[in-house]
Rosetta silent file (secondary structure, phi, psi, omega in degrees, C-alpha in Angstrom):
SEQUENCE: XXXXXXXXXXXXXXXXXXXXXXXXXXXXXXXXXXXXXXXXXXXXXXXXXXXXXXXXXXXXXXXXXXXXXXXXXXXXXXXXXXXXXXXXXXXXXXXXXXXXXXXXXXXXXXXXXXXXXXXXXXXXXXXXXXXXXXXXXXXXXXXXXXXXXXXXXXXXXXXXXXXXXXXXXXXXXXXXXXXXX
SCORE:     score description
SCORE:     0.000 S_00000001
   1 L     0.000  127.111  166.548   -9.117  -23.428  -16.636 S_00000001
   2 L   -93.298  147.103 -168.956  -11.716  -20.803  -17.566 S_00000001
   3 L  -149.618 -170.607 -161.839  -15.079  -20.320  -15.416 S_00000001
   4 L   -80.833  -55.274 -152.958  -17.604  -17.862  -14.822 S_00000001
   5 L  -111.733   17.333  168.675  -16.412  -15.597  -11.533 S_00000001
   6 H   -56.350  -44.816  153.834  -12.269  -16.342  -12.713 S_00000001
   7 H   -18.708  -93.401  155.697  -11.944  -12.422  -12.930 S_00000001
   8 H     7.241  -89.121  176.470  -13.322  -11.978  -10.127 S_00000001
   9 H   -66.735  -34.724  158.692  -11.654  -14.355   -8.006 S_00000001
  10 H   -41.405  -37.854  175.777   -8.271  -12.924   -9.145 S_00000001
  11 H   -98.429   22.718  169.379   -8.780   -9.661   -8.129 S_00000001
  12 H   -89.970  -75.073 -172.901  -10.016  -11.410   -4.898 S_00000001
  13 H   -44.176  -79.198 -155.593   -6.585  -12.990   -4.769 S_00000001
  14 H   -50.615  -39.797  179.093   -4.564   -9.529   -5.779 S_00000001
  15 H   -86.380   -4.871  173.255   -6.008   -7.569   -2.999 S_00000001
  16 H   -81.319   -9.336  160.683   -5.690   -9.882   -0.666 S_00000001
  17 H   -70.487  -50.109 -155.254   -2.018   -9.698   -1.448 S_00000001
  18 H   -58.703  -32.668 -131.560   -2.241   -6.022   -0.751 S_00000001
  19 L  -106.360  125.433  170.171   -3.678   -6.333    2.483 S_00000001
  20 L   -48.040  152.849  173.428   -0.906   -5.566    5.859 S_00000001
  21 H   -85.232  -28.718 -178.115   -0.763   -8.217    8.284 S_00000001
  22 H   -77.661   -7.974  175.013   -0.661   -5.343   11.150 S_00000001
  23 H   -82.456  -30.887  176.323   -3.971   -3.900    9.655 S_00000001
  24 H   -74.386  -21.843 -171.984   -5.707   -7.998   10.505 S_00000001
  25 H   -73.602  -18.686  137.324   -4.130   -8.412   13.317 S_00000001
  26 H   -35.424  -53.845  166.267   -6.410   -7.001   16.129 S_00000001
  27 H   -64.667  -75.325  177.531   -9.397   -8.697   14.551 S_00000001
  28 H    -6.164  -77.561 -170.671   -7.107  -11.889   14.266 S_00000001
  29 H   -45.584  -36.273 -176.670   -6.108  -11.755   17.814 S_00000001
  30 H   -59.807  -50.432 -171.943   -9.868  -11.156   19.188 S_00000001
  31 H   -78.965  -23.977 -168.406  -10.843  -14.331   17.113 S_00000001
  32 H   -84.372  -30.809 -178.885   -8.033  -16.304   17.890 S_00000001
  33 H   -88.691  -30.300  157.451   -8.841  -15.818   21.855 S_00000001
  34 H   -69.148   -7.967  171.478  -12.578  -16.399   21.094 S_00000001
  35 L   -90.179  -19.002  171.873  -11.798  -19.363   19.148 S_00000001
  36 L    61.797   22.011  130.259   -9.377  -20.459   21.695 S_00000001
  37 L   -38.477  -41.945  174.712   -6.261  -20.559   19.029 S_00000001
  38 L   -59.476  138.644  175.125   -3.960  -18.074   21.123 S_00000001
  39 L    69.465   31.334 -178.036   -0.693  -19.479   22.200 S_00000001
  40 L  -121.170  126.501 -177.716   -1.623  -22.621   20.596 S_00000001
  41 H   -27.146  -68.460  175.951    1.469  -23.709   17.766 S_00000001
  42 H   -57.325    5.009  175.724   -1.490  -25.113   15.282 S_00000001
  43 H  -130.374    2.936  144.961   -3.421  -21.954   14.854 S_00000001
  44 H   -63.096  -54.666  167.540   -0.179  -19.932   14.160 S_00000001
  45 H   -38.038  -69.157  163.977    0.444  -22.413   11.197 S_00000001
  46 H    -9.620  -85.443 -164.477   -3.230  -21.683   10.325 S_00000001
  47 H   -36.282  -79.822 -171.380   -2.966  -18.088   10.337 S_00000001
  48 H   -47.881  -89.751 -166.097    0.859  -17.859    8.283 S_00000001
  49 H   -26.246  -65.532 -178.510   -0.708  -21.064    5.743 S_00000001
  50 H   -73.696  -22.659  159.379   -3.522  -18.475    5.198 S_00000001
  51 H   -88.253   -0.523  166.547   -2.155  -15.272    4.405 S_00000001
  52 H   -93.066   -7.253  148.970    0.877  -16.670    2.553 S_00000001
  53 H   -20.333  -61.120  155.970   -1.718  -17.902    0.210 S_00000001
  54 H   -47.780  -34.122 -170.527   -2.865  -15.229   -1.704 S_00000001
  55 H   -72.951  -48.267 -178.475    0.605  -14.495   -2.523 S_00000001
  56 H   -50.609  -57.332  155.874    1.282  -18.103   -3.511 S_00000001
  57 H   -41.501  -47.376  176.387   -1.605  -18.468   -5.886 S_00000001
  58 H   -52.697  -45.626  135.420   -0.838  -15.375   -7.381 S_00000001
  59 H   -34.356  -58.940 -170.709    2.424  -16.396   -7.775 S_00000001
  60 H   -76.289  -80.496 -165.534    1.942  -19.938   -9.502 S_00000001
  61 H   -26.399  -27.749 -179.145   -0.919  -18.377  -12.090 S_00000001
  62 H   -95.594  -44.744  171.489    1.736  -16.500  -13.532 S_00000001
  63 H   -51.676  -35.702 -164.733    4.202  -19.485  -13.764 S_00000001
  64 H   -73.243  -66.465  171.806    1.216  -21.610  -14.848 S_00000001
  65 H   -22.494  -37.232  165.929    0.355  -19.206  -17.474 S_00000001
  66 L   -83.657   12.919  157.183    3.451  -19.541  -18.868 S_00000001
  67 L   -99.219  132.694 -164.711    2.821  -23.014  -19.814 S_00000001
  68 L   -62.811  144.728  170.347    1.842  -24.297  -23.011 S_00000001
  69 L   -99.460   72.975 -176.037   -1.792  -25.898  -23.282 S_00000001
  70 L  -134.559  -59.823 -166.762   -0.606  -27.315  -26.492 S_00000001
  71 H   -57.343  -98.100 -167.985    1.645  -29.941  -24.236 S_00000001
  72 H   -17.892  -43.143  167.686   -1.348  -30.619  -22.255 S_00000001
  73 H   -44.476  -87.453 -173.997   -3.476  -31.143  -25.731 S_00000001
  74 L   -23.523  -37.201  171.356   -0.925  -33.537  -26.680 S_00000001
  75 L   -83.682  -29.629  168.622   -0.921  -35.902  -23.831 S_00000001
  76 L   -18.348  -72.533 -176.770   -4.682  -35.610  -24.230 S_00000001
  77 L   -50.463  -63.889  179.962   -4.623  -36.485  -27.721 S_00000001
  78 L   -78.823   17.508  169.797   -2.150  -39.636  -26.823 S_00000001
  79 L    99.148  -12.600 -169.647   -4.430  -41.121  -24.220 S_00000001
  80 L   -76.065  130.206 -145.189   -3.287  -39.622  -21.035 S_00000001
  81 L   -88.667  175.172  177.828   -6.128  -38.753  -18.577 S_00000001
  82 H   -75.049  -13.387 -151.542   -6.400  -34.870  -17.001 S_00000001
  83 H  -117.933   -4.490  166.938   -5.089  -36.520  -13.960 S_00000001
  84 H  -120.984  -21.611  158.507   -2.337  -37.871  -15.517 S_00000001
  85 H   -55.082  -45.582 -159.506   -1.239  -34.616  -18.170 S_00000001
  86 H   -71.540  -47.765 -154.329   -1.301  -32.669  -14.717 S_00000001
  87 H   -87.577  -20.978 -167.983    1.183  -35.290  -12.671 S_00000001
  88 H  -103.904  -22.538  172.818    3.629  -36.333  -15.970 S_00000001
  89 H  -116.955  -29.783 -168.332    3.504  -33.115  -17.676 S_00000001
  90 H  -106.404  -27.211 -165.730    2.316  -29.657  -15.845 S_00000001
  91 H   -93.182  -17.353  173.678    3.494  -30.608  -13.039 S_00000001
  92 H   -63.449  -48.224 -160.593    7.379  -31.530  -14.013 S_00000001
  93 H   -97.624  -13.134  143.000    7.665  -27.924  -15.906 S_00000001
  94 H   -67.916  -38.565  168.921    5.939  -26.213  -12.862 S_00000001
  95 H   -13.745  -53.085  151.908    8.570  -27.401  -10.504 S_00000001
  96 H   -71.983   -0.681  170.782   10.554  -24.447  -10.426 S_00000001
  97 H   -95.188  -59.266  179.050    7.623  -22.262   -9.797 S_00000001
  98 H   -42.896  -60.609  179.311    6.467  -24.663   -6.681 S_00000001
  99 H   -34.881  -96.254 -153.975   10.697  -24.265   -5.853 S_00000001
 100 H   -60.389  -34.624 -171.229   10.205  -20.404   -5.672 S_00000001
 101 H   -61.535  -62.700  165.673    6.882  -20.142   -4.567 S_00000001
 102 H   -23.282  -62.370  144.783    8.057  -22.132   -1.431 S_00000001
 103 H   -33.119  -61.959  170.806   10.958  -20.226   -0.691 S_00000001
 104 H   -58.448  -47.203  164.031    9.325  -16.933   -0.507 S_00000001
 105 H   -47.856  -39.176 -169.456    6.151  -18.584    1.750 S_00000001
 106 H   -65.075  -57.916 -151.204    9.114  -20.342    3.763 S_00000001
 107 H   -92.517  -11.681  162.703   11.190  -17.517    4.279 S_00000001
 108 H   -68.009  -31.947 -163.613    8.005  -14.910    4.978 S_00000001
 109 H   -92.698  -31.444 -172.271    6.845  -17.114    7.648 S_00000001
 110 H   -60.300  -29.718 -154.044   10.856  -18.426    8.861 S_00000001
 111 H  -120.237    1.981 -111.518   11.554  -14.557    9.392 S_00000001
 112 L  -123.384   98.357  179.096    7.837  -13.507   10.489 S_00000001
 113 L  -119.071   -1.874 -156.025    8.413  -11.868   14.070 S_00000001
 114 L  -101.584  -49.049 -169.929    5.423   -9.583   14.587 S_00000001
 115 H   -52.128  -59.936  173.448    2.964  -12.380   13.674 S_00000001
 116 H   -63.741  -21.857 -159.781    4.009  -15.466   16.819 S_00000001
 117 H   -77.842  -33.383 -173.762    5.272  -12.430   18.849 S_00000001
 118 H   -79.711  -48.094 -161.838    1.249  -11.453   18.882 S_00000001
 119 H  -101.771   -4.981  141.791   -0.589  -14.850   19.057 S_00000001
 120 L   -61.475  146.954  178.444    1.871  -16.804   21.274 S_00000001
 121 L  -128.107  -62.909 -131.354    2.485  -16.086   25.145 S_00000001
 122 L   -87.091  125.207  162.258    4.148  -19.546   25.897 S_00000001
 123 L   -80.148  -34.729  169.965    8.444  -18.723   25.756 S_00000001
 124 L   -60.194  -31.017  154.658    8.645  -22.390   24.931 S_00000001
 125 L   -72.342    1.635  174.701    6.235  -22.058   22.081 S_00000001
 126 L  -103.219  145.564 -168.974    8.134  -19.009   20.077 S_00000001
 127 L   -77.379 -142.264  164.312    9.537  -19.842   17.211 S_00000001
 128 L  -102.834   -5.290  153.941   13.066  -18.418   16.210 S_00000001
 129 L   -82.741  -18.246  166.082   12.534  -15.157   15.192 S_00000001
 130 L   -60.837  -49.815 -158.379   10.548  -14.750   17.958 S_00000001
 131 L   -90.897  -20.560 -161.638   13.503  -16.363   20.476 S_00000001
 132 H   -72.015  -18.784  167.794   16.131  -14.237   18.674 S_00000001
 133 H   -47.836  -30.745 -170.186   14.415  -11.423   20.539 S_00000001
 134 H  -108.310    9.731  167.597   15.256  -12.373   23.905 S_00000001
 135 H   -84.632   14.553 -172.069   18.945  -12.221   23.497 S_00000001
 136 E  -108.230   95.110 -141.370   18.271   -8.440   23.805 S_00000001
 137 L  -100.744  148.755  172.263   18.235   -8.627   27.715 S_00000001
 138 L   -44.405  156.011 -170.241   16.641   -5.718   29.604 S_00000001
 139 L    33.100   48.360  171.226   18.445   -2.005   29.860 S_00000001
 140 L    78.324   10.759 -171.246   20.016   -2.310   26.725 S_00000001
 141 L   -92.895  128.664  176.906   22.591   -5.368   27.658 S_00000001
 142 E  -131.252  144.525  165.583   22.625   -7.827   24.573 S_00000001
 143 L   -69.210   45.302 -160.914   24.418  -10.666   24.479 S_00000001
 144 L   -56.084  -51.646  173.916   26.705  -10.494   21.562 S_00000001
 145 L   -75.550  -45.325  158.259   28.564  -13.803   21.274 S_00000001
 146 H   -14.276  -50.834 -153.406   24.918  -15.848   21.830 S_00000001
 147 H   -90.828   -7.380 -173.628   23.028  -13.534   19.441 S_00000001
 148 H   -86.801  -48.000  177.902   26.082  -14.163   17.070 S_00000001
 149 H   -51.832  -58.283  161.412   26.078  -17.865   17.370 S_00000001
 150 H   -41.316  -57.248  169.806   22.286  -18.026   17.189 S_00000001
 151 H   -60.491  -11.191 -179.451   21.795  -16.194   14.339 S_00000001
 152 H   -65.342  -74.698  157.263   24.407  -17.932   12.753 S_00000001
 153 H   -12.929  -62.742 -164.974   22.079  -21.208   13.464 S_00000001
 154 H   -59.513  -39.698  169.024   19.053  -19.513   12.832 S_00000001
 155 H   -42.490  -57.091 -167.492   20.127  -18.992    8.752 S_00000001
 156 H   -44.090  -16.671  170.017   20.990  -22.378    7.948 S_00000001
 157 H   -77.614  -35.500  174.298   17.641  -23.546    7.373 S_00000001
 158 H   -86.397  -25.610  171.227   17.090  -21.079    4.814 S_00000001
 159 H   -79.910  -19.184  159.655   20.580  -21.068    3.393 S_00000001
 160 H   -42.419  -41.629 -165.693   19.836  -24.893    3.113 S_00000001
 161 H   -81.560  -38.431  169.546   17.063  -24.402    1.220 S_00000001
 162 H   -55.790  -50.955 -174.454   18.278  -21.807   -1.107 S_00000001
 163 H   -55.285  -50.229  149.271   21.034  -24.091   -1.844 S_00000001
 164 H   -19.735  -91.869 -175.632   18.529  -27.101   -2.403 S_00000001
 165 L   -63.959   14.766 -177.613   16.372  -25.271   -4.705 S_00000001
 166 H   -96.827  -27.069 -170.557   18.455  -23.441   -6.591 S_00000001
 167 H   -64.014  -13.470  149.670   19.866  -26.027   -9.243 S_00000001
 168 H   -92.153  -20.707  150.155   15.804  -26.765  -10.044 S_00000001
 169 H   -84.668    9.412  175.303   15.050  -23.236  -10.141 S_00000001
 170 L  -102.071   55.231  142.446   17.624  -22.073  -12.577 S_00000001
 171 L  -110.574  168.782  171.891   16.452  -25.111  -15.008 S_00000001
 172 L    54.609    2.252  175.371   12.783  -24.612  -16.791 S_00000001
 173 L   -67.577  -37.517 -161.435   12.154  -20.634  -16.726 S_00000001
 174 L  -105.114  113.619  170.719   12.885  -20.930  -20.470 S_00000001
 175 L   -89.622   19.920 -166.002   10.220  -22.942  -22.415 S_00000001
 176 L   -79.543  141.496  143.739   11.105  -22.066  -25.614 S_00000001
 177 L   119.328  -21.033  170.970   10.608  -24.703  -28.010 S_00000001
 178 L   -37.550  -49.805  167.401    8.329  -26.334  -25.824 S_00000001
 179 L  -138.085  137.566 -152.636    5.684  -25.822  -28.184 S_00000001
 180 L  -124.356  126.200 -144.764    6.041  -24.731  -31.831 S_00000001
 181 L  -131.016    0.000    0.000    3.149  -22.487  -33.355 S_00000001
């Protein structure tokens, strides 16, 4: 859709890709204990939901871009409402962009140790990149079969996922023919 401040807001969006999580995080932390968010599970999700954002938008505008609005004419044209062009047509042929977009938010936040390691306290409350940490036991003694097992553990949600998604992202990258000009 084109608007007035779309410019704009994109290059709102790009630098906010740009911008380290270790340069926010002082201000973060300050806000999160005046706000009374530290240590609490729901205002990590917060935090990760809002800074994998930028990326994510950023991300789908270029899949979205690469769809025709000739399809979108078309259900138009054949009676189909914006609200129903979006759910039976853009959104079927986005599908593998939501697939990747996902992944990459999933696995920045799944592997994300600096972020919980700051606004959590509670050992019961860290997630597992965070927990994988403490198999490194004081004056250098680690725990080798544990940290071996665990980490084994700790992949499978992401090699799950990968596996999931991949047979809908290798379908739809190529749109050719899709619309004929």
């Amino acid at each position: 859709m084109n608007f007035i401040i779309r410019t704009c807001f994109l290059y709102t969006i790009l630098f906010m890709t740009s911008l380290p999580i270790t340069a926010v995080m002082v201000p973060v932390y300050k806000m999160f204990l005046t706000v009374g968010l530290y240590d609490k599970i729901g205002g990590l999700i917060l935090f990760l939901t809002a800074t994998s954002m930028p990326y994510g938008i950023w991300l789908m505008k270029n899949f979205m871009d690469n769809v025709p609005v000739e399809l979108e004419e078309a259900a138009w044209v054949d009676g189909a409402s914006a609200f129903d062009s979006l759910r039976k047509i853009i959104a079927p042929l986005m599908f593998p962009g939501i697939c990747v977009v996902f992944i990459f938010t999933f696995s920045g936040s799944w592997g994300n140790f600096f972020v919980p390691y700051i606004l959590l306290q509670t050992l019961d409350k860290f997630p597992a990149s965070v927990t994988l940490y403490q198999f490194f036991g004081q004056h250098g003694m680690v725990i080798y079969g544990q940290l071996a097992a665990y980490s084994a553990v700790y992949a499978v949600p992401s090699i799950v996922l990968y596996v999931l998604s991949q047979n809908y992202m290798s379908k739809g990258f190529n749109m050719a023919g899709a619309a004929k000009g």
